[in-house]
mmCIF file of C-alpha atoms in Angstrom:
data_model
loop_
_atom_site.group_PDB
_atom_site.id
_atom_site.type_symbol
_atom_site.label_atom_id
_atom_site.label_comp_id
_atom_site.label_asym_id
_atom_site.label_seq_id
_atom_site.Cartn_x
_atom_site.Cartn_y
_atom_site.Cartn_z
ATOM 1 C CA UNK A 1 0.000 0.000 0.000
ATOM 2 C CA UNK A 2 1.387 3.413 -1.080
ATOM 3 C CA UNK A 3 0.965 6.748 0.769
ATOM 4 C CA UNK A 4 0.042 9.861 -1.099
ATOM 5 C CA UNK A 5 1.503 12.704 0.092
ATOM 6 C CA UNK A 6 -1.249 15.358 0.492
ATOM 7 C CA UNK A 7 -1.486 19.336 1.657
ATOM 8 C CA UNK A 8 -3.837 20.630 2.976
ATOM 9 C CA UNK A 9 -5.230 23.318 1.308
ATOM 10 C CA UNK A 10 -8.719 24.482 3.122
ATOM 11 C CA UNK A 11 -11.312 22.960 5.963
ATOM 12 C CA UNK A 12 -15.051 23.358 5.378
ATOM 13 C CA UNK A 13 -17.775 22.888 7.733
ATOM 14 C CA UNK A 14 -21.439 23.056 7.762
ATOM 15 C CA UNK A 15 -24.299 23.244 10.025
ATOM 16 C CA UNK A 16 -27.409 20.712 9.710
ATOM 17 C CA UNK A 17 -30.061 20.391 11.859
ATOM 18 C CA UNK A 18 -32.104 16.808 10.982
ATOM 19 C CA UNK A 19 -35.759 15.933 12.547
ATOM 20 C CA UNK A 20 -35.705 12.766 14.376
ATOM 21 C CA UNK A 21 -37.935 10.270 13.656
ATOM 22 C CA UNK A 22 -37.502 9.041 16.927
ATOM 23 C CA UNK A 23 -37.024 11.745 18.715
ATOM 24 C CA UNK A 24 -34.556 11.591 22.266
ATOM 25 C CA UNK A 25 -36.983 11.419 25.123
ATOM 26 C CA UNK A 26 -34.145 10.456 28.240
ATOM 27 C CA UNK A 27 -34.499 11.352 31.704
ATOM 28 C CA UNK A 28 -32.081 14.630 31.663
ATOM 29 C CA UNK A 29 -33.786 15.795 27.829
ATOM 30 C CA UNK A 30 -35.732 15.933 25.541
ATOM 31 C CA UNK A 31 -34.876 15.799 21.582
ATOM 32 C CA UNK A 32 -36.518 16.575 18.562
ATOM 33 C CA UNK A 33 -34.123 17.733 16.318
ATOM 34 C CA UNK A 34 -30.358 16.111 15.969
ATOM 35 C CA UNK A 35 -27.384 18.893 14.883
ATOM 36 C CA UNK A 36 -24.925 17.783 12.580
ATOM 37 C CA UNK A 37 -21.333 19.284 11.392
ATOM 38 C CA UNK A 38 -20.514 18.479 7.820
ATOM 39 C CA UNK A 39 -16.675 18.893 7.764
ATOM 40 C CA UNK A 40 -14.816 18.650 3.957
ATOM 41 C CA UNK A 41 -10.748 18.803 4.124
ATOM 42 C CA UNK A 42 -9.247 20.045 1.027
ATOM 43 C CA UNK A 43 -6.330 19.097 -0.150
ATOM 44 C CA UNK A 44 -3.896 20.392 -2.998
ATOM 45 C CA UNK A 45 -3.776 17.320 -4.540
ATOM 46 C CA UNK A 46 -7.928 16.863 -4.966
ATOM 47 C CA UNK A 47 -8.395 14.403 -2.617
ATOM 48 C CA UNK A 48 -10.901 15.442 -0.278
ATOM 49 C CA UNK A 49 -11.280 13.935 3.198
ATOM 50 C CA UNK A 50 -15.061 14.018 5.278
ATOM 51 C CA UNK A 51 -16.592 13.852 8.896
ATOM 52 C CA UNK A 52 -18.920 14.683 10.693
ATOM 53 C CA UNK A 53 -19.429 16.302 14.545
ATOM 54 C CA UNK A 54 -22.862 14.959 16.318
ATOM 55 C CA UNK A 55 -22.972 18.071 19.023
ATOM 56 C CA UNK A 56 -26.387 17.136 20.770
ATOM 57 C CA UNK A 57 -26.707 20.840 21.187
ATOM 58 C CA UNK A 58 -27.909 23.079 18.455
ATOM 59 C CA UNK A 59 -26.316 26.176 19.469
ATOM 60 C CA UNK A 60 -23.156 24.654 20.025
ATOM 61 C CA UNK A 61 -22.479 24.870 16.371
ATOM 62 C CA UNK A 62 -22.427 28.231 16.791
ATOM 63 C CA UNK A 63 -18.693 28.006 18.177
ATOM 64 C CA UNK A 64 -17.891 24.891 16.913
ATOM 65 C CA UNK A 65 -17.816 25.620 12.915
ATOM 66 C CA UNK A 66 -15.487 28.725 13.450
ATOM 67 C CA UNK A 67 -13.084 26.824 15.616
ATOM 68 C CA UNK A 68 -12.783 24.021 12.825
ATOM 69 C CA UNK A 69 -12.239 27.084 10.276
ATOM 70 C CA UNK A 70 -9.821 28.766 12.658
ATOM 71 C CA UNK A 71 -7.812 25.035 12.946
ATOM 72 C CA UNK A 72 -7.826 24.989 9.301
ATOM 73 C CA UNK A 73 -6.468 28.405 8.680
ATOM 74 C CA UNK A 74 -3.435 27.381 11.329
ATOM 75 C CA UNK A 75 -2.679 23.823 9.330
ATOM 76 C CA UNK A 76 -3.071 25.203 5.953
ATOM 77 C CA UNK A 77 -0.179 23.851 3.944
ATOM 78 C CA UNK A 78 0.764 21.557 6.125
ATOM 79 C CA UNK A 79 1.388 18.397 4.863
ATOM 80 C CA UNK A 80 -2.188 15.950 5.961
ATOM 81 C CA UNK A 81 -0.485 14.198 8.968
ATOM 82 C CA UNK A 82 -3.519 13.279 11.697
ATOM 83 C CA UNK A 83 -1.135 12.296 14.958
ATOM 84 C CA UNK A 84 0.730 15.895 13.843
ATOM 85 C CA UNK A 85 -2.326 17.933 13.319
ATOM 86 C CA UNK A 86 -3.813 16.276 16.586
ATOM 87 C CA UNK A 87 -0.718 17.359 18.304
ATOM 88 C CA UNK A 88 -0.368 21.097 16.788
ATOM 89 C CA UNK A 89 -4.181 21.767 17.431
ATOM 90 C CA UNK A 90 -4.741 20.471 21.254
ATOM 91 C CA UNK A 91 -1.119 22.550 22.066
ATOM 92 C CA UNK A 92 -2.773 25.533 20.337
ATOM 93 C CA UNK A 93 -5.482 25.203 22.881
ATOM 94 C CA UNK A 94 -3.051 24.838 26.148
ATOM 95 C CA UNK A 95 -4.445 28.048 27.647
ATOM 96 C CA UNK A 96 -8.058 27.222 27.403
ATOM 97 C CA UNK A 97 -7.852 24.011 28.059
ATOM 98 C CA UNK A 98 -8.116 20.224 26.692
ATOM 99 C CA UNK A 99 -11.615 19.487 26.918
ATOM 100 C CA UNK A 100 -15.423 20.689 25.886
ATOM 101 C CA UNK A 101 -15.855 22.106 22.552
ATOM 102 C CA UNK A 102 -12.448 23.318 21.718
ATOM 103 C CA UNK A 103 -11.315 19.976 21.630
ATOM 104 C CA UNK A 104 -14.306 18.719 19.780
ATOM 105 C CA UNK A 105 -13.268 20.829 16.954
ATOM 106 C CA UNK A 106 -10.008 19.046 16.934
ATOM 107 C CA UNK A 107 -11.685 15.526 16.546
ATOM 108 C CA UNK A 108 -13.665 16.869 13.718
ATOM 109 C CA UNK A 109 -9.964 17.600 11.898
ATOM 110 C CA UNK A 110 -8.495 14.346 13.041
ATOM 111 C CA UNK A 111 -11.028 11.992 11.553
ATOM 112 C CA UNK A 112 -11.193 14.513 8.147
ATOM 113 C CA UNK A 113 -7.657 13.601 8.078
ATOM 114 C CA UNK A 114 -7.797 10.401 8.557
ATOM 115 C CA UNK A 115 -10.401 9.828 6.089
ATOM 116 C CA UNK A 116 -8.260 12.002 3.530
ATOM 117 C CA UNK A 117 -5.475 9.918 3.815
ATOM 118 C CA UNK A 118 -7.340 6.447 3.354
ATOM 119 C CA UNK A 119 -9.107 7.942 0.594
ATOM 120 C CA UNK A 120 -5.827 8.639 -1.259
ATOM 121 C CA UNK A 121 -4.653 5.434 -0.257
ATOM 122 C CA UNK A 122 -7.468 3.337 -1.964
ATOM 123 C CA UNK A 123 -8.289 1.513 1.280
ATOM 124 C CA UNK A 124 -10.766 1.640 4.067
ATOM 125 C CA UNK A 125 -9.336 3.142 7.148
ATOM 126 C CA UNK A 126 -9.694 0.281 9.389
ATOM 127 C CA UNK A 127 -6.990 -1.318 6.598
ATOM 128 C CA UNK A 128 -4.844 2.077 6.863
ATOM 129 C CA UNK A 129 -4.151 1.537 10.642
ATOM 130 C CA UNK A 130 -3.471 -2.101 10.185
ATOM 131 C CA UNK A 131 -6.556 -3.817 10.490
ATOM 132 C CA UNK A 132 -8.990 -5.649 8.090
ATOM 133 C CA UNK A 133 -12.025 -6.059 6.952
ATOM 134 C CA UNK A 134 -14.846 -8.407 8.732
ATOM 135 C CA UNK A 135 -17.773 -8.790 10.477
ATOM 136 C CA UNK A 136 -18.336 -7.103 13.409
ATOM 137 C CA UNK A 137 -21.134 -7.440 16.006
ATOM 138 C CA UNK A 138 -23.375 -4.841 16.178
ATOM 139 C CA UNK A 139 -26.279 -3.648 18.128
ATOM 140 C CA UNK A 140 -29.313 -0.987 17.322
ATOM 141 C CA UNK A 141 -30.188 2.110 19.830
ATOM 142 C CA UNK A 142 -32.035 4.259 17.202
ATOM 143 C CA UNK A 143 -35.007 4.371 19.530
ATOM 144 C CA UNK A 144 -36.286 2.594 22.862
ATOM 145 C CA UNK A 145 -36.407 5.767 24.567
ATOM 146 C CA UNK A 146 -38.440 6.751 27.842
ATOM 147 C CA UNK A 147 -41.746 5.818 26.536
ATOM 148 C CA UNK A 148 -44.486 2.982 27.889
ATOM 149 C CA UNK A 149 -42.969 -0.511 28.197
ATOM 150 C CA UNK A 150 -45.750 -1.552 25.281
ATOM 151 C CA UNK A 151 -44.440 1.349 22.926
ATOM 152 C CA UNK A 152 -40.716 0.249 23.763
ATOM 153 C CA UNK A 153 -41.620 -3.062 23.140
ATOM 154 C CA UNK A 154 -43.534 -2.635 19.746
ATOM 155 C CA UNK A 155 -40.157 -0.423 18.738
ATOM 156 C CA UNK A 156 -37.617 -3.415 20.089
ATOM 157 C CA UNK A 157 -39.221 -5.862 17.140
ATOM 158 C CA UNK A 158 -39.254 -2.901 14.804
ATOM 159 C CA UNK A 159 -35.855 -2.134 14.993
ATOM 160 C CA UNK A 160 -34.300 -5.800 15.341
ATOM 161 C CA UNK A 161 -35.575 -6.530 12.353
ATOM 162 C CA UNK A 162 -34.171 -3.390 10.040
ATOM 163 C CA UNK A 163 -30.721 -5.209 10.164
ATOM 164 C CA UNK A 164 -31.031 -8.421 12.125
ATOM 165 C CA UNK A 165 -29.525 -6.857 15.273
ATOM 166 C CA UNK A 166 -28.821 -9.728 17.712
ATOM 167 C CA UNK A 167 -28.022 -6.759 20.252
ATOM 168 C CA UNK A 168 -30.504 -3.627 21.369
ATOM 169 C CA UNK A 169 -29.783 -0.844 23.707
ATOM 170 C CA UNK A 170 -32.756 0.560 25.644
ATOM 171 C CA UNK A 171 -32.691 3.544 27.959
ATOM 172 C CA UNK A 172 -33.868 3.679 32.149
ATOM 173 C CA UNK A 173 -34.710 6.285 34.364
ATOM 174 C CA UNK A 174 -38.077 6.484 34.542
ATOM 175 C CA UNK A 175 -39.910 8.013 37.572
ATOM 176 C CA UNK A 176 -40.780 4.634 39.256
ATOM 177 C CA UNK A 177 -38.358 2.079 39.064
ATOM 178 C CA UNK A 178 -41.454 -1.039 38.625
ATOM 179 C CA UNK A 179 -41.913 0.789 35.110
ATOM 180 C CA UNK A 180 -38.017 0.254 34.333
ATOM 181 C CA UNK A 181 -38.404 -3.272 35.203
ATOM 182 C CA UNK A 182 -41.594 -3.761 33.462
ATOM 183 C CA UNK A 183 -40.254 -2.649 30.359
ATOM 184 C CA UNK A 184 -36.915 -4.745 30.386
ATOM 185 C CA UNK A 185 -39.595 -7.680 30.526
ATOM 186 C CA UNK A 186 -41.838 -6.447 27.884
ATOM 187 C CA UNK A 187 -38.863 -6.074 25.343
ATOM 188 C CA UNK A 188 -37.433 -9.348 26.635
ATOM 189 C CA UNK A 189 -40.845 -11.023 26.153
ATOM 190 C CA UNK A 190 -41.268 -9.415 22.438
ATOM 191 C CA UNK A 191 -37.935 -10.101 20.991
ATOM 192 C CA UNK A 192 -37.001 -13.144 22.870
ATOM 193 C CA UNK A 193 -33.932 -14.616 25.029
ATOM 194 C CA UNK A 194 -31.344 -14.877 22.632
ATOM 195 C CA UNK A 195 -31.318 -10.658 21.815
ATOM 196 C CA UNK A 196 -28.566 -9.494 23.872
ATOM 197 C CA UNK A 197 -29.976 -6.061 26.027
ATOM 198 C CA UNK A 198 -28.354 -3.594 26.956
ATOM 199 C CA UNK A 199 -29.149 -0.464 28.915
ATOM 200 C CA UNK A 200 -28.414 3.240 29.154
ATOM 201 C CA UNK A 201 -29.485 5.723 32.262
ATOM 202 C CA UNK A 202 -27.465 8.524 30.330
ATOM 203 C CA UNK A 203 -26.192 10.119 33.597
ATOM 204 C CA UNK A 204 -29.474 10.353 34.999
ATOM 205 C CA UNK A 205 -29.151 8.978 38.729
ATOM 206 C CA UNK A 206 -27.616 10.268 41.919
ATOM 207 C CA UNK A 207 -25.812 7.572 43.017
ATOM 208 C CA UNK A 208 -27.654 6.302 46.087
ATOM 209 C CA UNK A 209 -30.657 5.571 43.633
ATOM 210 C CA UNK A 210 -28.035 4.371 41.056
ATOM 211 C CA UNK A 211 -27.355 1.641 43.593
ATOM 212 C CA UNK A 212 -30.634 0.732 44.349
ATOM 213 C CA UNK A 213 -31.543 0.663 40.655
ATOM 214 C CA UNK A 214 -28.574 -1.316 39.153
ATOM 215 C CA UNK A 215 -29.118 -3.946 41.904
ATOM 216 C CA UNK A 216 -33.134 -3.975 41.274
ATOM 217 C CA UNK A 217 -31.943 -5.151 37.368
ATOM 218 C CA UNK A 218 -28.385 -6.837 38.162
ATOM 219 C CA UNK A 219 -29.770 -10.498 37.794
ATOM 220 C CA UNK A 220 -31.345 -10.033 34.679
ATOM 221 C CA UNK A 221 -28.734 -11.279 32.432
ATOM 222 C CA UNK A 222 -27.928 -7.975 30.857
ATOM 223 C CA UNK A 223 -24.785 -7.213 28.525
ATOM 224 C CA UNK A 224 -24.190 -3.818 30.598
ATOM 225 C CA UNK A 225 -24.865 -0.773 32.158
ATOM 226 C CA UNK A 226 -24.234 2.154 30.778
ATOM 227 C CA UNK A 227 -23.328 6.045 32.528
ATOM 228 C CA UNK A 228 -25.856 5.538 35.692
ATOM 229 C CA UNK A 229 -24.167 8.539 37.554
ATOM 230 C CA UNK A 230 -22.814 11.548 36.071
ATOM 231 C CA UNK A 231 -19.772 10.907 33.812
ATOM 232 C CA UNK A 232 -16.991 12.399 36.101
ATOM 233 C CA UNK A 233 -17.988 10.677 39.447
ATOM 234 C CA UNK A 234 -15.333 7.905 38.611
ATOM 235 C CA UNK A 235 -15.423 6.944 42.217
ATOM 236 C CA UNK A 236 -18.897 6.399 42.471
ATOM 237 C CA UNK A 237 -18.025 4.190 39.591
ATOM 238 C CA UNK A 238 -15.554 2.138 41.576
ATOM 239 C CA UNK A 239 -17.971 1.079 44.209
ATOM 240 C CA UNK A 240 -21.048 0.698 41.828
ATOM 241 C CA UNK A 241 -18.603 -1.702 39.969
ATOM 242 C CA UNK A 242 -17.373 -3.083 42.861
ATOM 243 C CA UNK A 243 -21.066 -4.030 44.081
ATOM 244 C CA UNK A 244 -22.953 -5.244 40.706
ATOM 245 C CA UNK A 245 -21.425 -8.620 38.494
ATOM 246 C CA UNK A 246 -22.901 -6.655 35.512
ATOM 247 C CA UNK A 247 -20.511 -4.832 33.437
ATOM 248 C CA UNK A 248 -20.348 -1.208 33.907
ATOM 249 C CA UNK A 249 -20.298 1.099 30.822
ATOM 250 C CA UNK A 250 -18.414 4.492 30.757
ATOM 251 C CA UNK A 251 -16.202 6.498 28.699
ATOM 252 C CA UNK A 252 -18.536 8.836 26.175
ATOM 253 C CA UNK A 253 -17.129 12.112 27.971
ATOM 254 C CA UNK A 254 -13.423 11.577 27.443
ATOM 255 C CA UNK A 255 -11.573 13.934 25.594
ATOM 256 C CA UNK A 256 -7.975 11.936 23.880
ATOM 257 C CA UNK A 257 -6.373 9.631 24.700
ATOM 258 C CA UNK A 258 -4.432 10.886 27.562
ATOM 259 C CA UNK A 259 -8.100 11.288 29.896
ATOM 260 C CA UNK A 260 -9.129 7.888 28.221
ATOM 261 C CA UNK A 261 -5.768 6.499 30.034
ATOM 262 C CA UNK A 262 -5.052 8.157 33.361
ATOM 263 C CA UNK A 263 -8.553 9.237 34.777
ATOM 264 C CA UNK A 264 -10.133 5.371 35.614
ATOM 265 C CA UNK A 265 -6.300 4.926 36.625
ATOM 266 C CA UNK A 266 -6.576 7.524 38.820
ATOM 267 C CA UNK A 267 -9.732 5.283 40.382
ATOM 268 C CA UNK A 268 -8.107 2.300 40.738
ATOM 269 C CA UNK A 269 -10.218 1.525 38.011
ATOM 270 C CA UNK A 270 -8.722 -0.905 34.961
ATOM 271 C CA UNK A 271 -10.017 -1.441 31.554
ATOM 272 C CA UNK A 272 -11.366 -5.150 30.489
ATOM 273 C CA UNK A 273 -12.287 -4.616 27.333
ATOM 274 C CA UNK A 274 -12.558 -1.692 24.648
ATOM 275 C CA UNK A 275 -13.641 -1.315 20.846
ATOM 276 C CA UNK A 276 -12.970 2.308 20.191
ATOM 277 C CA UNK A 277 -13.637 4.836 17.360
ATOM 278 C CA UNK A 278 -12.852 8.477 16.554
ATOM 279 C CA UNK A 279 -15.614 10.419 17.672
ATOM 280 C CA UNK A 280 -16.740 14.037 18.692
ATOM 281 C CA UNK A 281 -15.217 13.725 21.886
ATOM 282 C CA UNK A 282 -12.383 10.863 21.156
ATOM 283 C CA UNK A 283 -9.430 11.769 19.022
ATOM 284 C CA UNK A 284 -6.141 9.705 18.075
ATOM 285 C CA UNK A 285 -7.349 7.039 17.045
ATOM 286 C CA UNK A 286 -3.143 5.197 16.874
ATOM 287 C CA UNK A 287 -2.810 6.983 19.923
ATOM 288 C CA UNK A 288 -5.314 5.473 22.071
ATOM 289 C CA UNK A 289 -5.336 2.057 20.469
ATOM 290 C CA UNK A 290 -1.399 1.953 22.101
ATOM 291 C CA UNK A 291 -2.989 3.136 25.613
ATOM 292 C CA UNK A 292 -5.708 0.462 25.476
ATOM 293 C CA UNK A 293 -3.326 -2.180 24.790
ATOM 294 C CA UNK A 294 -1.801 -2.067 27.839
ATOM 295 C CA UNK A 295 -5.065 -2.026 29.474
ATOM 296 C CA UNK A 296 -5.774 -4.863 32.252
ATOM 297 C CA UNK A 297 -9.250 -6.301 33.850
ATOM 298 C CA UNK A 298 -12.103 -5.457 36.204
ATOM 299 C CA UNK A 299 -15.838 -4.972 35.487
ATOM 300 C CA UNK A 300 -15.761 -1.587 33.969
ATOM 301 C CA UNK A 301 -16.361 -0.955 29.819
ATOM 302 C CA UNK A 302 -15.066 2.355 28.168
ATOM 303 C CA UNK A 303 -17.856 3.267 26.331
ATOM 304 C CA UNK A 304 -19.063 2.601 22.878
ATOM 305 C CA UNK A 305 -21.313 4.910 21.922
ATOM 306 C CA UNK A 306 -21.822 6.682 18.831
ATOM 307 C CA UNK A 307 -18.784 5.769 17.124
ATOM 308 C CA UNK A 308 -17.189 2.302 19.606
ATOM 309 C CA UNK A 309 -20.053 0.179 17.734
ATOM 310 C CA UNK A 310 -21.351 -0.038 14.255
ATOM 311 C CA UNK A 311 -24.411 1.324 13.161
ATOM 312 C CA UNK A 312 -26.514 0.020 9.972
ATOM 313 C CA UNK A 313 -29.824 1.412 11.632
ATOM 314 C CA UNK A 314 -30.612 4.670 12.255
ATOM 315 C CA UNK A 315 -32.399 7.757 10.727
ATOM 316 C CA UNK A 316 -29.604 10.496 11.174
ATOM 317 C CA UNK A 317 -26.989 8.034 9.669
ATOM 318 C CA UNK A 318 -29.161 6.911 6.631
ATOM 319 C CA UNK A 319 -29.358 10.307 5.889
ATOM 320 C CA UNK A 320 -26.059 11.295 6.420
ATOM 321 C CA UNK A 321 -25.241 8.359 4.020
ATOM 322 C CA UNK A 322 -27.519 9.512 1.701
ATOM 323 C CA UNK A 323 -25.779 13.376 1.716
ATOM 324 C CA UNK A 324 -22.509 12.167 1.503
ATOM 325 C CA UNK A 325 -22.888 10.369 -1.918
ATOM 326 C CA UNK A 326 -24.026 13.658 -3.395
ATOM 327 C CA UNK A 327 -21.871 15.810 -5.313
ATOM 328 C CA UNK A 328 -21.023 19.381 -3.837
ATOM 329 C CA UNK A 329 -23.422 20.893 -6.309
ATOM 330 C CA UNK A 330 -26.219 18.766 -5.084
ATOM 331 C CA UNK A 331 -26.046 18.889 -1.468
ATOM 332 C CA UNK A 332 -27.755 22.187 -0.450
ATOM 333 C CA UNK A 333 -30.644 21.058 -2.421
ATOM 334 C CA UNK A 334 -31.042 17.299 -1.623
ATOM 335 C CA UNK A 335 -30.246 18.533 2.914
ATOM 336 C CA UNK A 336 -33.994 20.664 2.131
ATOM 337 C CA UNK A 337 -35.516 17.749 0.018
ATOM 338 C CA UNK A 338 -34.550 14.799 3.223
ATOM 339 C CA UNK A 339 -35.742 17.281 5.638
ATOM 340 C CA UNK A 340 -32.708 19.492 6.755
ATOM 341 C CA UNK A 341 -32.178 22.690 7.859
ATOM 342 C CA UNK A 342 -29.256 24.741 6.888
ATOM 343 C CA UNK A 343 -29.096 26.656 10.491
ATOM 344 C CA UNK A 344 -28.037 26.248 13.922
ATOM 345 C CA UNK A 345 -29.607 29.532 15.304
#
């Protein structure tokens, strides 16, 4: 496999808004529309490398597209080298700092660089950083929100069946805890024992209900939990995961590599397993696959979410797919004709 050398010449990104289908209904929000940041690297030599930024918040795009375009100015003419450019932009940011949206900016430039560079070189980028391709076990969370066990129920067999998911992640937190449990049987009664369940709280527990909770579901054969207590309480973590024999989920709020490494270390807390992606939050990808290797064991999962697992379901992603097969002349018109809006105001 040969490397092109490319330069970059220009970064472009662009705010979408999309309408859910589904919309977000956890216990800390409520979601109805889903912002998206279209980012385009440019490079001298044509090839042109894409991403995209999934903010949650809408307004957030406000200062998130000019710090991309700021990034860009400072790399322009650089030659398109993603552990450089990762280093260069998080030291430009030492005096504000190596977290929030500054450094969400910066993923949105790694993983344009990446895919630049595996475009050039013909491959997929799994095959760039020394992997290959095969089948990989995926599970579908494009729904199964904080509705009536019935409704999440009806919506389990619905979206098993747009892929043949053998996995599905469904959310908890609702007022009583009797309606969590009734709806983990109502899903496991509608798609049957062999579906692998998993479920997400999304930070919304204090952590003496977070005990009482995860122990109310800890015998019910579940793949994990995921984020019951606010992300940075890592040692609330350590004695939730010292307590329950299901595996603990975390990891969606880290920002690099280096807080992916040291802050569960800083627990006591060590790394089983982890399947990790570039993301909004989670740049580096060489970077943090060398951390990770030297991970050991215990009972708590980095997270996978949006970006750790693959996705063939879902309505933002199908239409991101659909956008990003367009040429540039057709995009502004076919984002209006699927339903999205040009604005982050």
């Amino acid at each position: 496999m040969r490397l092109q050398t490319l330069t970059l010449q220009s970064i472009r990104a662009r705010p979408v808004v999309l309408k859910l289908k589904r919309p977000v209904v956890a216990r800390i929000t409520t979601l109805t529309d889903w912002p998206l940041i279209l980012i385009d690297l440019y490079t001298e030599e044509g090839v042109i490398g894409r991403a995209y930024l999934e903010p949650y918040i809408r307004r957030s795009m406000r200062y998130l597209i000019p710090a991309i375009h700021d990034l860009g100015e400072m790399l322009k003419g650089r030659r398109v080298a993603p552990i450089e450019f990762y280093e260069a932009a998080r030291k430009s940011l030492h005096f504000v700092g190596y977290e929030g949206m500054s450094m969400i900016a910066v993923a949105g430039v790694d993983m344009a660089a990446w895919d630049a560079l595996a475009r050039a070189a013909g491959v997929p980028l799994c095959v760039l950083l020394g992997g290959s391709i095969g089948r990989v076990p995926a599970y579908n969370s494009n729904g199964l929100w904080l509705r009536s066990p019935n409704e999440v129920a009806s919506e389990a067999v619905e979206l098993r069946d747009e892929g043949g998911f053998q996995g599905l992640k469904l959310r908890l937190g609702r007022e009583r805890l009797s309606d969590d449990l009734a709806t983990i049987e109502a899903v496991r009664e509608a798609v049957g024992s062999e579906m692998s369940l998993m479920v997400d709280f999304n930070q919304g527990l204090h952590f003496g209900e977070a005990l009482e909770r995860c122990h109310a579901i800890d015998d019910l054969g579940l793949a994990w939990i995921e984020e019951p207590i606010v992300y940075d309480n890592l040692e609330g973590y350590a004695r939730l995961t010292a307590d329950l024999k299901t595996p603990v989920q975390i990891g969606e709020n880290f920002y690099g590599p280096r807080a992916l490494y040291n802050r569960p270390a800083d627990e006591g807390l060590r790394l089983r397993h982890a399947g990790f992606h570039a993301d909004r939050r989670r740049d580096g990808l060489a970077t943090s696959s060398r951390h990770l290797r030297s991970s050991r064991h215990s009972h708590l999962y980095p997270s996978l979410s949006r970006g750790g697992r693959s996705r063939h379901a879902g309505q933002r992603n199908g239409a991101l797919a659909r956008v990003a097969r367009l040429g540039e002349s057709d995009r502004a018109a076919a984002l209006c004709g699927q339903g999205w809006q040009a604005a982050y105001t």
